[in-house]
PDB file of N, CA and C in Angstrom:
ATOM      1  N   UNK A   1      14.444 -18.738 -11.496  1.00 47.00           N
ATOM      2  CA  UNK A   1      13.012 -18.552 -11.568  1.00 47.00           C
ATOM      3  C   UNK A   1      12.695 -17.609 -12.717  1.00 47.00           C
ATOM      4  N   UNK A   2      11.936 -17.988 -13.556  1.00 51.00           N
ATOM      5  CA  UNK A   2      10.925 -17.085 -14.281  1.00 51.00           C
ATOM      6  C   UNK A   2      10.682 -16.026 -13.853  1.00 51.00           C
ATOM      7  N   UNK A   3      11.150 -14.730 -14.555  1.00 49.00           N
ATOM      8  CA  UNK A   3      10.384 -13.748 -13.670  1.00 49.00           C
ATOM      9  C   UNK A   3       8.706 -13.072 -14.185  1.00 49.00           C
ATOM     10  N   UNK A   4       8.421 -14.063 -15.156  1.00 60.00           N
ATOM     11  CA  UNK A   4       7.218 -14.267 -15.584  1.00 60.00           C
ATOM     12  C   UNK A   4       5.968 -14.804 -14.969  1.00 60.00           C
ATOM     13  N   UNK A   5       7.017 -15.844 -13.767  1.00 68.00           N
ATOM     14  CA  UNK A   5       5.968 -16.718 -13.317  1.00 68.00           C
ATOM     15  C   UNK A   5       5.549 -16.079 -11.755  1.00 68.00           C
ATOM     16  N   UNK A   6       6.263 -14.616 -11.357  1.00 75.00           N
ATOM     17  CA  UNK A   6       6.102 -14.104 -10.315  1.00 75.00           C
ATOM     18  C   UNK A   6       4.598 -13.244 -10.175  1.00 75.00           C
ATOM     19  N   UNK A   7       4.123 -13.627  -9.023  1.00 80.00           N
ATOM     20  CA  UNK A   7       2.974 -12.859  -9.052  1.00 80.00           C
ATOM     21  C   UNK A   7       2.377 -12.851  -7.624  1.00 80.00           C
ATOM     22  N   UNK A   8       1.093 -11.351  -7.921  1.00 82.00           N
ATOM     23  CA  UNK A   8       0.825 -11.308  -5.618  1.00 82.00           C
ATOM     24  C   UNK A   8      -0.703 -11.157  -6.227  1.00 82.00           C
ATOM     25  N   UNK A   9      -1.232 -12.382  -5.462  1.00 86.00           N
ATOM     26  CA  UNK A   9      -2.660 -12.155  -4.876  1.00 86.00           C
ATOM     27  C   UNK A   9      -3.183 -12.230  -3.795  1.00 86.00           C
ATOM     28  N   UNK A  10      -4.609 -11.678  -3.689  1.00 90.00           N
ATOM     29  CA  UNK A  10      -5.616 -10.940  -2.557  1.00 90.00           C
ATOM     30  C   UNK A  10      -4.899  -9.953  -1.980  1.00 90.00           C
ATOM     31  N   UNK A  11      -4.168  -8.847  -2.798  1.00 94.00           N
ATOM     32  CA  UNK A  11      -4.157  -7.996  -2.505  1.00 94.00           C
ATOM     33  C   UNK A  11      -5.200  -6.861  -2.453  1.00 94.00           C
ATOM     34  N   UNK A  12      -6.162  -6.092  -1.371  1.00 95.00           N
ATOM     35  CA  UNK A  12      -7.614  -5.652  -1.659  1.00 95.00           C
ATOM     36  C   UNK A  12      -7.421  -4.417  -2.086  1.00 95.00           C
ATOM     37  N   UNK A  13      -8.065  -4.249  -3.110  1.00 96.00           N
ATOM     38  CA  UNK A  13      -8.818  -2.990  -4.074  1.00 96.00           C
ATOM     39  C   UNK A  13      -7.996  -1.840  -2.850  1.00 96.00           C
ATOM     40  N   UNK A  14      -8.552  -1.700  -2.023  1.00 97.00           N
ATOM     41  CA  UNK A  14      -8.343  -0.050  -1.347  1.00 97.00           C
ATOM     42  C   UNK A  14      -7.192  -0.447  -1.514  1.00 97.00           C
ATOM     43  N   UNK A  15      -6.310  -1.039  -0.864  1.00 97.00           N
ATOM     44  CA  UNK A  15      -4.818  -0.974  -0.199  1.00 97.00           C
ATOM     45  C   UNK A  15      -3.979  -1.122  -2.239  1.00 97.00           C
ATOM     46  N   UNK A  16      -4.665  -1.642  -2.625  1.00 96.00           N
ATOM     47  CA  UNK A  16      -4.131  -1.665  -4.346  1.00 96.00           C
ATOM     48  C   UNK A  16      -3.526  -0.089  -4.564  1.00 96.00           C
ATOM     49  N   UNK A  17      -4.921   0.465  -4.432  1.00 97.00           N
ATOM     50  CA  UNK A  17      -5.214   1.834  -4.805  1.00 97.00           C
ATOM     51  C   UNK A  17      -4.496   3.058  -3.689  1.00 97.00           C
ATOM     52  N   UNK A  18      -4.484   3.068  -2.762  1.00 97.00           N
ATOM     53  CA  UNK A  18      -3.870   3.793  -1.691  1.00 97.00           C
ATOM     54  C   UNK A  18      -2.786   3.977  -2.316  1.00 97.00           C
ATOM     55  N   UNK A  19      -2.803   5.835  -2.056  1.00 97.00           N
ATOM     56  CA  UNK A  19      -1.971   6.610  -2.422  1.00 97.00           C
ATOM     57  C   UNK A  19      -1.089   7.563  -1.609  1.00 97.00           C
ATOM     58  N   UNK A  20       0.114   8.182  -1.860  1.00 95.00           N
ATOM     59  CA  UNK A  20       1.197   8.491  -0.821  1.00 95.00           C
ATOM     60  C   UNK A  20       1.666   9.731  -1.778  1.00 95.00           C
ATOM     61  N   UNK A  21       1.299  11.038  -2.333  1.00 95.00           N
ATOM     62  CA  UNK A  21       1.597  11.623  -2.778  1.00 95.00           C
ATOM     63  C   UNK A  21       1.821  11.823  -4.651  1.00 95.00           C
ATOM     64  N   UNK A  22       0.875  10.898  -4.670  1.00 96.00           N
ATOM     65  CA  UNK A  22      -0.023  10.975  -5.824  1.00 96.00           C
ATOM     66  C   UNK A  22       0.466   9.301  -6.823  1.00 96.00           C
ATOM     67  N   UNK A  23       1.113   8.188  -5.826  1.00 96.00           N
ATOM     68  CA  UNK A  23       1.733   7.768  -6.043  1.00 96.00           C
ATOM     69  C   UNK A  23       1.184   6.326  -5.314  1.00 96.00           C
ATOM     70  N   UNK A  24       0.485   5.377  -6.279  1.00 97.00           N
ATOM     71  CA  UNK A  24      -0.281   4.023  -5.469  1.00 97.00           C
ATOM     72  C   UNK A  24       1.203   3.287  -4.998  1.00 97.00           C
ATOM     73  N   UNK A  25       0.869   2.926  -3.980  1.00 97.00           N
ATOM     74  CA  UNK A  25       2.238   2.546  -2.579  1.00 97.00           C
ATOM     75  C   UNK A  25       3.097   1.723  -3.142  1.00 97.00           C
ATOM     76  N   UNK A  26       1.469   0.316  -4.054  1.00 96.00           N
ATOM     77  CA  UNK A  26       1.616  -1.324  -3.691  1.00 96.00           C
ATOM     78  C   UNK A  26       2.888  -1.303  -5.156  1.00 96.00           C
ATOM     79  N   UNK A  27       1.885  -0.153  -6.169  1.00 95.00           N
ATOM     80  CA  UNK A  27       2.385  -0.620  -7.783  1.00 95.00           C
ATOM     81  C   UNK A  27       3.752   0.385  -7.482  1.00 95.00           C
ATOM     82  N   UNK A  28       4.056   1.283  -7.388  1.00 96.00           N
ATOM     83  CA  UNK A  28       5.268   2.237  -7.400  1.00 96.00           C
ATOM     84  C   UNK A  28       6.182   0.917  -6.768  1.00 96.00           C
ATOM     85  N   UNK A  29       5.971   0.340  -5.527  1.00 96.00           N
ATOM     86  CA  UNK A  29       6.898  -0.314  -5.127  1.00 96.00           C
ATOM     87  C   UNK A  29       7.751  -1.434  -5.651  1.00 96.00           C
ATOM     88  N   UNK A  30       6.515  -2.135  -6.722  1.00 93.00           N
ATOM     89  CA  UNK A  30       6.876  -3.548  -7.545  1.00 93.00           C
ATOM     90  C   UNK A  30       7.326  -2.788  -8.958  1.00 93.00           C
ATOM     91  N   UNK A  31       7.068  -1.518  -9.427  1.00 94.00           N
ATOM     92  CA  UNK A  31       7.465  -0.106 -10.300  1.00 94.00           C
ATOM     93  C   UNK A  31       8.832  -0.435 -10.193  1.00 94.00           C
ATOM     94  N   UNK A  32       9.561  -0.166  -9.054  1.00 95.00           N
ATOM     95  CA  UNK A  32      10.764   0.401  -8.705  1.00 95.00           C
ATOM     96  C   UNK A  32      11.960  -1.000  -8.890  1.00 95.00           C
ATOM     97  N   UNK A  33      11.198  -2.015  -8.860  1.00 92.00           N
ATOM     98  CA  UNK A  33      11.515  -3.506  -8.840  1.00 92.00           C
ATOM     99  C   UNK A  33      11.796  -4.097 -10.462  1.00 92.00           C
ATOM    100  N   UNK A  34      11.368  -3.614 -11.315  1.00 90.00           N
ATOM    101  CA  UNK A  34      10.201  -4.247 -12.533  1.00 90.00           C
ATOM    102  C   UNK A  34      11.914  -4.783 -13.028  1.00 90.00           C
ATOM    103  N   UNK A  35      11.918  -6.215 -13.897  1.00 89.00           N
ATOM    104  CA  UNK A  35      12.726  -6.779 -14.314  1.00 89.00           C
ATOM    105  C   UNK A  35      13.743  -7.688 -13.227  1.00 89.00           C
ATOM    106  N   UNK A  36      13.196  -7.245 -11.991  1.00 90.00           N
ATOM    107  CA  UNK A  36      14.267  -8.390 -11.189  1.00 90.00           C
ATOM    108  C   UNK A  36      13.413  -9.070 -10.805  1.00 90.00           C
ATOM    109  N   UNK A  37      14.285 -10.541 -10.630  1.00 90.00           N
ATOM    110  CA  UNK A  37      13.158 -11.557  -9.572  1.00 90.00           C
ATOM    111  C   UNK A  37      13.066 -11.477  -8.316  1.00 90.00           C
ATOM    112  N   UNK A  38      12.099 -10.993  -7.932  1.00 92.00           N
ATOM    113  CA  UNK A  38      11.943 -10.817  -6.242  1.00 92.00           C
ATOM    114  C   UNK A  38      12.459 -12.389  -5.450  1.00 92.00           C
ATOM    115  N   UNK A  39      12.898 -11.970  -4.626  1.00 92.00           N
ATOM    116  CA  UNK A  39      13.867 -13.150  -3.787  1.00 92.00           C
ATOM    117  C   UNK A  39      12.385 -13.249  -2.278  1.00 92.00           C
ATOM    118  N   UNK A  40      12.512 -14.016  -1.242  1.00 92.00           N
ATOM    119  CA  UNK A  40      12.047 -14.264   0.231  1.00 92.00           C
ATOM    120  C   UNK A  40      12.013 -12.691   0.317  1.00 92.00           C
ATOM    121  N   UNK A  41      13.476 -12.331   0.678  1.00 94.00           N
ATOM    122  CA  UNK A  41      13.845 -11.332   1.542  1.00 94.00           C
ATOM    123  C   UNK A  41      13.219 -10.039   0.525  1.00 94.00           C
ATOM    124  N   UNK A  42      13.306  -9.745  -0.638  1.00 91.00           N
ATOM    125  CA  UNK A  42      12.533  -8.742  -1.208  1.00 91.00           C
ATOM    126  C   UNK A  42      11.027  -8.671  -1.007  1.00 91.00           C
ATOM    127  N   UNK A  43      10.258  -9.854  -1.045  1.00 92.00           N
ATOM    128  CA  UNK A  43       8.722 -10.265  -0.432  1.00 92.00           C
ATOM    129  C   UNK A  43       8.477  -9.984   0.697  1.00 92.00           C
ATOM    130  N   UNK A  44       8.925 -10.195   1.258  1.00 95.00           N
ATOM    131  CA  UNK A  44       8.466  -9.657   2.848  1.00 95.00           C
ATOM    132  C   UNK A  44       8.312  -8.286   3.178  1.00 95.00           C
ATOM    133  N   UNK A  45       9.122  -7.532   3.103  1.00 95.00           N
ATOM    134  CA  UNK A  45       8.868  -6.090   3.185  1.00 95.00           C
ATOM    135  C   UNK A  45       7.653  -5.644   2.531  1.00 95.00           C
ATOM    136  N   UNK A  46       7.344  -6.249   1.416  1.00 95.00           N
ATOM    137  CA  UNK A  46       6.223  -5.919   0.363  1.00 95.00           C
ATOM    138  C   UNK A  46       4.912  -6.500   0.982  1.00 95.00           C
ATOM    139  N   UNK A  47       4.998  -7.959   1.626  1.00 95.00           N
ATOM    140  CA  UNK A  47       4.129  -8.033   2.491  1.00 95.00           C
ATOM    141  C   UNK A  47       3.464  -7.615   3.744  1.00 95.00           C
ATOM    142  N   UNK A  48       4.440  -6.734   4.827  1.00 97.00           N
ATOM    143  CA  UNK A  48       4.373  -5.910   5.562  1.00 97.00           C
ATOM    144  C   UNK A  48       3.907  -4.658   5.340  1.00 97.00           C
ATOM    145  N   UNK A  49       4.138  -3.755   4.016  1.00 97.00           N
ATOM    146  CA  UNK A  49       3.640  -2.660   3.725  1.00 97.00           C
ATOM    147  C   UNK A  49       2.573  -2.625   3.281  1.00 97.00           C
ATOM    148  N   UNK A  50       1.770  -4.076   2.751  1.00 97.00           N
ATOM    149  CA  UNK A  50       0.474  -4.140   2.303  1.00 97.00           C
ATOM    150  C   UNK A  50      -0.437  -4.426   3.487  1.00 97.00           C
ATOM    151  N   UNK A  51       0.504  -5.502   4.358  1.00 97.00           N
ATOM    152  CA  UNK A  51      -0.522  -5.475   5.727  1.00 97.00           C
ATOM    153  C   UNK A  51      -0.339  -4.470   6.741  1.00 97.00           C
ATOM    154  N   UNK A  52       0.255  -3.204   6.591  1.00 97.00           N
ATOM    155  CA  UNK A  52       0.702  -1.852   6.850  1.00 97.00           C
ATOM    156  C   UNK A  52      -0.678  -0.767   6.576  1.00 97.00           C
ATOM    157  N   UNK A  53      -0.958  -0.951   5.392  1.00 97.00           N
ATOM    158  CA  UNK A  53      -1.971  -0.407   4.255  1.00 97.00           C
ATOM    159  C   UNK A  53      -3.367  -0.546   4.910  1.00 97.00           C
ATOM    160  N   UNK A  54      -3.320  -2.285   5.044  1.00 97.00           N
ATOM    161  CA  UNK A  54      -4.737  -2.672   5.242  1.00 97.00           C
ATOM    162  C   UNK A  54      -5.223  -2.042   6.616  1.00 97.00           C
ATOM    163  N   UNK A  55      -4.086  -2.038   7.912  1.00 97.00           N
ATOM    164  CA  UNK A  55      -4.628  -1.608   9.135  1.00 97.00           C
ATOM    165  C   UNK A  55      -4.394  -0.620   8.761  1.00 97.00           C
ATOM    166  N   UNK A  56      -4.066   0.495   8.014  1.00 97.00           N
ATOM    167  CA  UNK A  56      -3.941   1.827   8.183  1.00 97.00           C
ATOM    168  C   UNK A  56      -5.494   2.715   7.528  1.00 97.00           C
ATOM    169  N   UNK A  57      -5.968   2.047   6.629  1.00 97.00           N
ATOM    170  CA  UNK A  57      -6.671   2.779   6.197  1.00 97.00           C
ATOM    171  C   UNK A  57      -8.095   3.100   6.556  1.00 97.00           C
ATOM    172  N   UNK A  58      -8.472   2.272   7.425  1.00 97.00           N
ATOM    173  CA  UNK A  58      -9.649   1.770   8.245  1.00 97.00           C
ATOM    174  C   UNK A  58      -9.337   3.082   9.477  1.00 97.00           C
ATOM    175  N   UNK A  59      -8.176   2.774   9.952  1.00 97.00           N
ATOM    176  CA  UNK A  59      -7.926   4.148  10.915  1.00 97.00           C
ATOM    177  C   UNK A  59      -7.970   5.363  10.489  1.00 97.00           C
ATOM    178  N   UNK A  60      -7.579   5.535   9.016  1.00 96.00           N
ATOM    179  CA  UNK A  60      -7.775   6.916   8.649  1.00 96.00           C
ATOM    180  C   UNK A  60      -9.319   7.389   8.474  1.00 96.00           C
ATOM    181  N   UNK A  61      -9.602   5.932   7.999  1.00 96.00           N
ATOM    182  CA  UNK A  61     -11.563   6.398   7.997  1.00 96.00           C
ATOM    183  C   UNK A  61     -11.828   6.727   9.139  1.00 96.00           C
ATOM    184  N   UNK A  62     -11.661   6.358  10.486  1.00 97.00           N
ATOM    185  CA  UNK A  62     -11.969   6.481  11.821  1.00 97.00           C
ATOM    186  C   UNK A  62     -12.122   7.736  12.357  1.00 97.00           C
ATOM    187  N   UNK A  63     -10.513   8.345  11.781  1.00 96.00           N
ATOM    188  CA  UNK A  63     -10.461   9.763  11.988  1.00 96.00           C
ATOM    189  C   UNK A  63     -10.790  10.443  11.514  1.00 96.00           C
ATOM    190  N   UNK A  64     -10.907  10.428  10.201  1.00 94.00           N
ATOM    191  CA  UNK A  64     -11.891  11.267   9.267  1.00 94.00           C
ATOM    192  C   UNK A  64     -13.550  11.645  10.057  1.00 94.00           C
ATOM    193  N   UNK A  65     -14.168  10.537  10.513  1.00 96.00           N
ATOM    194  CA  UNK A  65     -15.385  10.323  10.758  1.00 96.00           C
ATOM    195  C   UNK A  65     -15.423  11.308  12.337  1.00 96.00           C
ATOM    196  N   UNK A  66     -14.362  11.040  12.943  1.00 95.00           N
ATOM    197  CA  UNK A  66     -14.125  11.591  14.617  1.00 95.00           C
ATOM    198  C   UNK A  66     -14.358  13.247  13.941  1.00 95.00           C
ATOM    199  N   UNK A  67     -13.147  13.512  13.140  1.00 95.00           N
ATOM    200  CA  UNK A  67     -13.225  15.114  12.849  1.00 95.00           C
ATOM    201  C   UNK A  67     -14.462  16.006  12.167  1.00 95.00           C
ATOM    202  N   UNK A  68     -14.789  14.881  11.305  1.00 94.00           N
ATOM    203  CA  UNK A  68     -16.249  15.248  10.725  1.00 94.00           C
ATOM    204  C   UNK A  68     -17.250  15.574  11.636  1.00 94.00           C
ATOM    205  N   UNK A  69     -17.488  14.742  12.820  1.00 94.00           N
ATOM    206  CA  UNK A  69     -18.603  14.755  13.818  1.00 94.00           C
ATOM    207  C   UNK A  69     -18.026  16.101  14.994  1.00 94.00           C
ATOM    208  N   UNK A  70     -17.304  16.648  15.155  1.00 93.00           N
ATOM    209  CA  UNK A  70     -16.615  17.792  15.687  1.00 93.00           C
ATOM    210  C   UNK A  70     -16.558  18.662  14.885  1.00 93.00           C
ATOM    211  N   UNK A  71     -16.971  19.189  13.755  1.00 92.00           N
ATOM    212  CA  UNK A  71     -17.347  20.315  12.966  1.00 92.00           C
ATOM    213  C   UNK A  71     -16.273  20.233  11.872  1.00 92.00           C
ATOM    214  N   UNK A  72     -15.641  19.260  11.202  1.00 92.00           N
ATOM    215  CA  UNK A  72     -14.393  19.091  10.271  1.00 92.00           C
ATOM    216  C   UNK A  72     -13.360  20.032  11.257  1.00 92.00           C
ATOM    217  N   UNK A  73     -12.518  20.219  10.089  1.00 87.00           N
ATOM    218  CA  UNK A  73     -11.228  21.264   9.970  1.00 87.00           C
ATOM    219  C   UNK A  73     -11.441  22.071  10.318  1.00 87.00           C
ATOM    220  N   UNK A  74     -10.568  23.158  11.545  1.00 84.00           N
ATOM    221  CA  UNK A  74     -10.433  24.079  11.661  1.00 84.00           C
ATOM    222  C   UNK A  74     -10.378  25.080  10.105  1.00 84.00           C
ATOM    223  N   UNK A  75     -11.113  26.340  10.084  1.00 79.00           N
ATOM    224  CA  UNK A  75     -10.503  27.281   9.148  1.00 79.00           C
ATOM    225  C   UNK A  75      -9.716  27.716   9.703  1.00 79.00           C
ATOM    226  N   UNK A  76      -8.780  28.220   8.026  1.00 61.00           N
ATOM    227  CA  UNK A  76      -7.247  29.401   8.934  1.00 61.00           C
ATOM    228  C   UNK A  76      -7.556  30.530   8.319  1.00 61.00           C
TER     229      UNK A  76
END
């Protein structure tokens, strides 16, 4: 296979962008990859961590919104 002809779509904007220590998840991961041809078994994991992403970030809004309405963050 071409590794020209490899490519991922509808992957969405947030989960693109979602970051893990200053570090977008989706691109660092295909980053760490760059020059091999992704196989089945390399895709899948990559598909799991994006549909990982998508339910995760909706929950973090959730909680954000819970802590906000309880006066934010404790000060220390």
């Amino acid at each position: 296979m071409d590794q020209r002809t490899q490519s991922f779509a509808g992957v969405p904007e947030e989960v693109w962008t979602f970051e893990v220590g200053g570090d977008q998840v989706c691109a660092k991961w295909l980053k760490d990859r760059k020059g091999r041809v992704l196989t089945f078994q390399d895709i899948v994991p990559y598909q799991q961590i994006v549909a990982a992403l998508a339910e995760t970030i909706p929950l973090m809004e959730q909680i954000d919104d819970v802590i906000d309405e309880h006066g934010g963050w404790p000060l220390h």
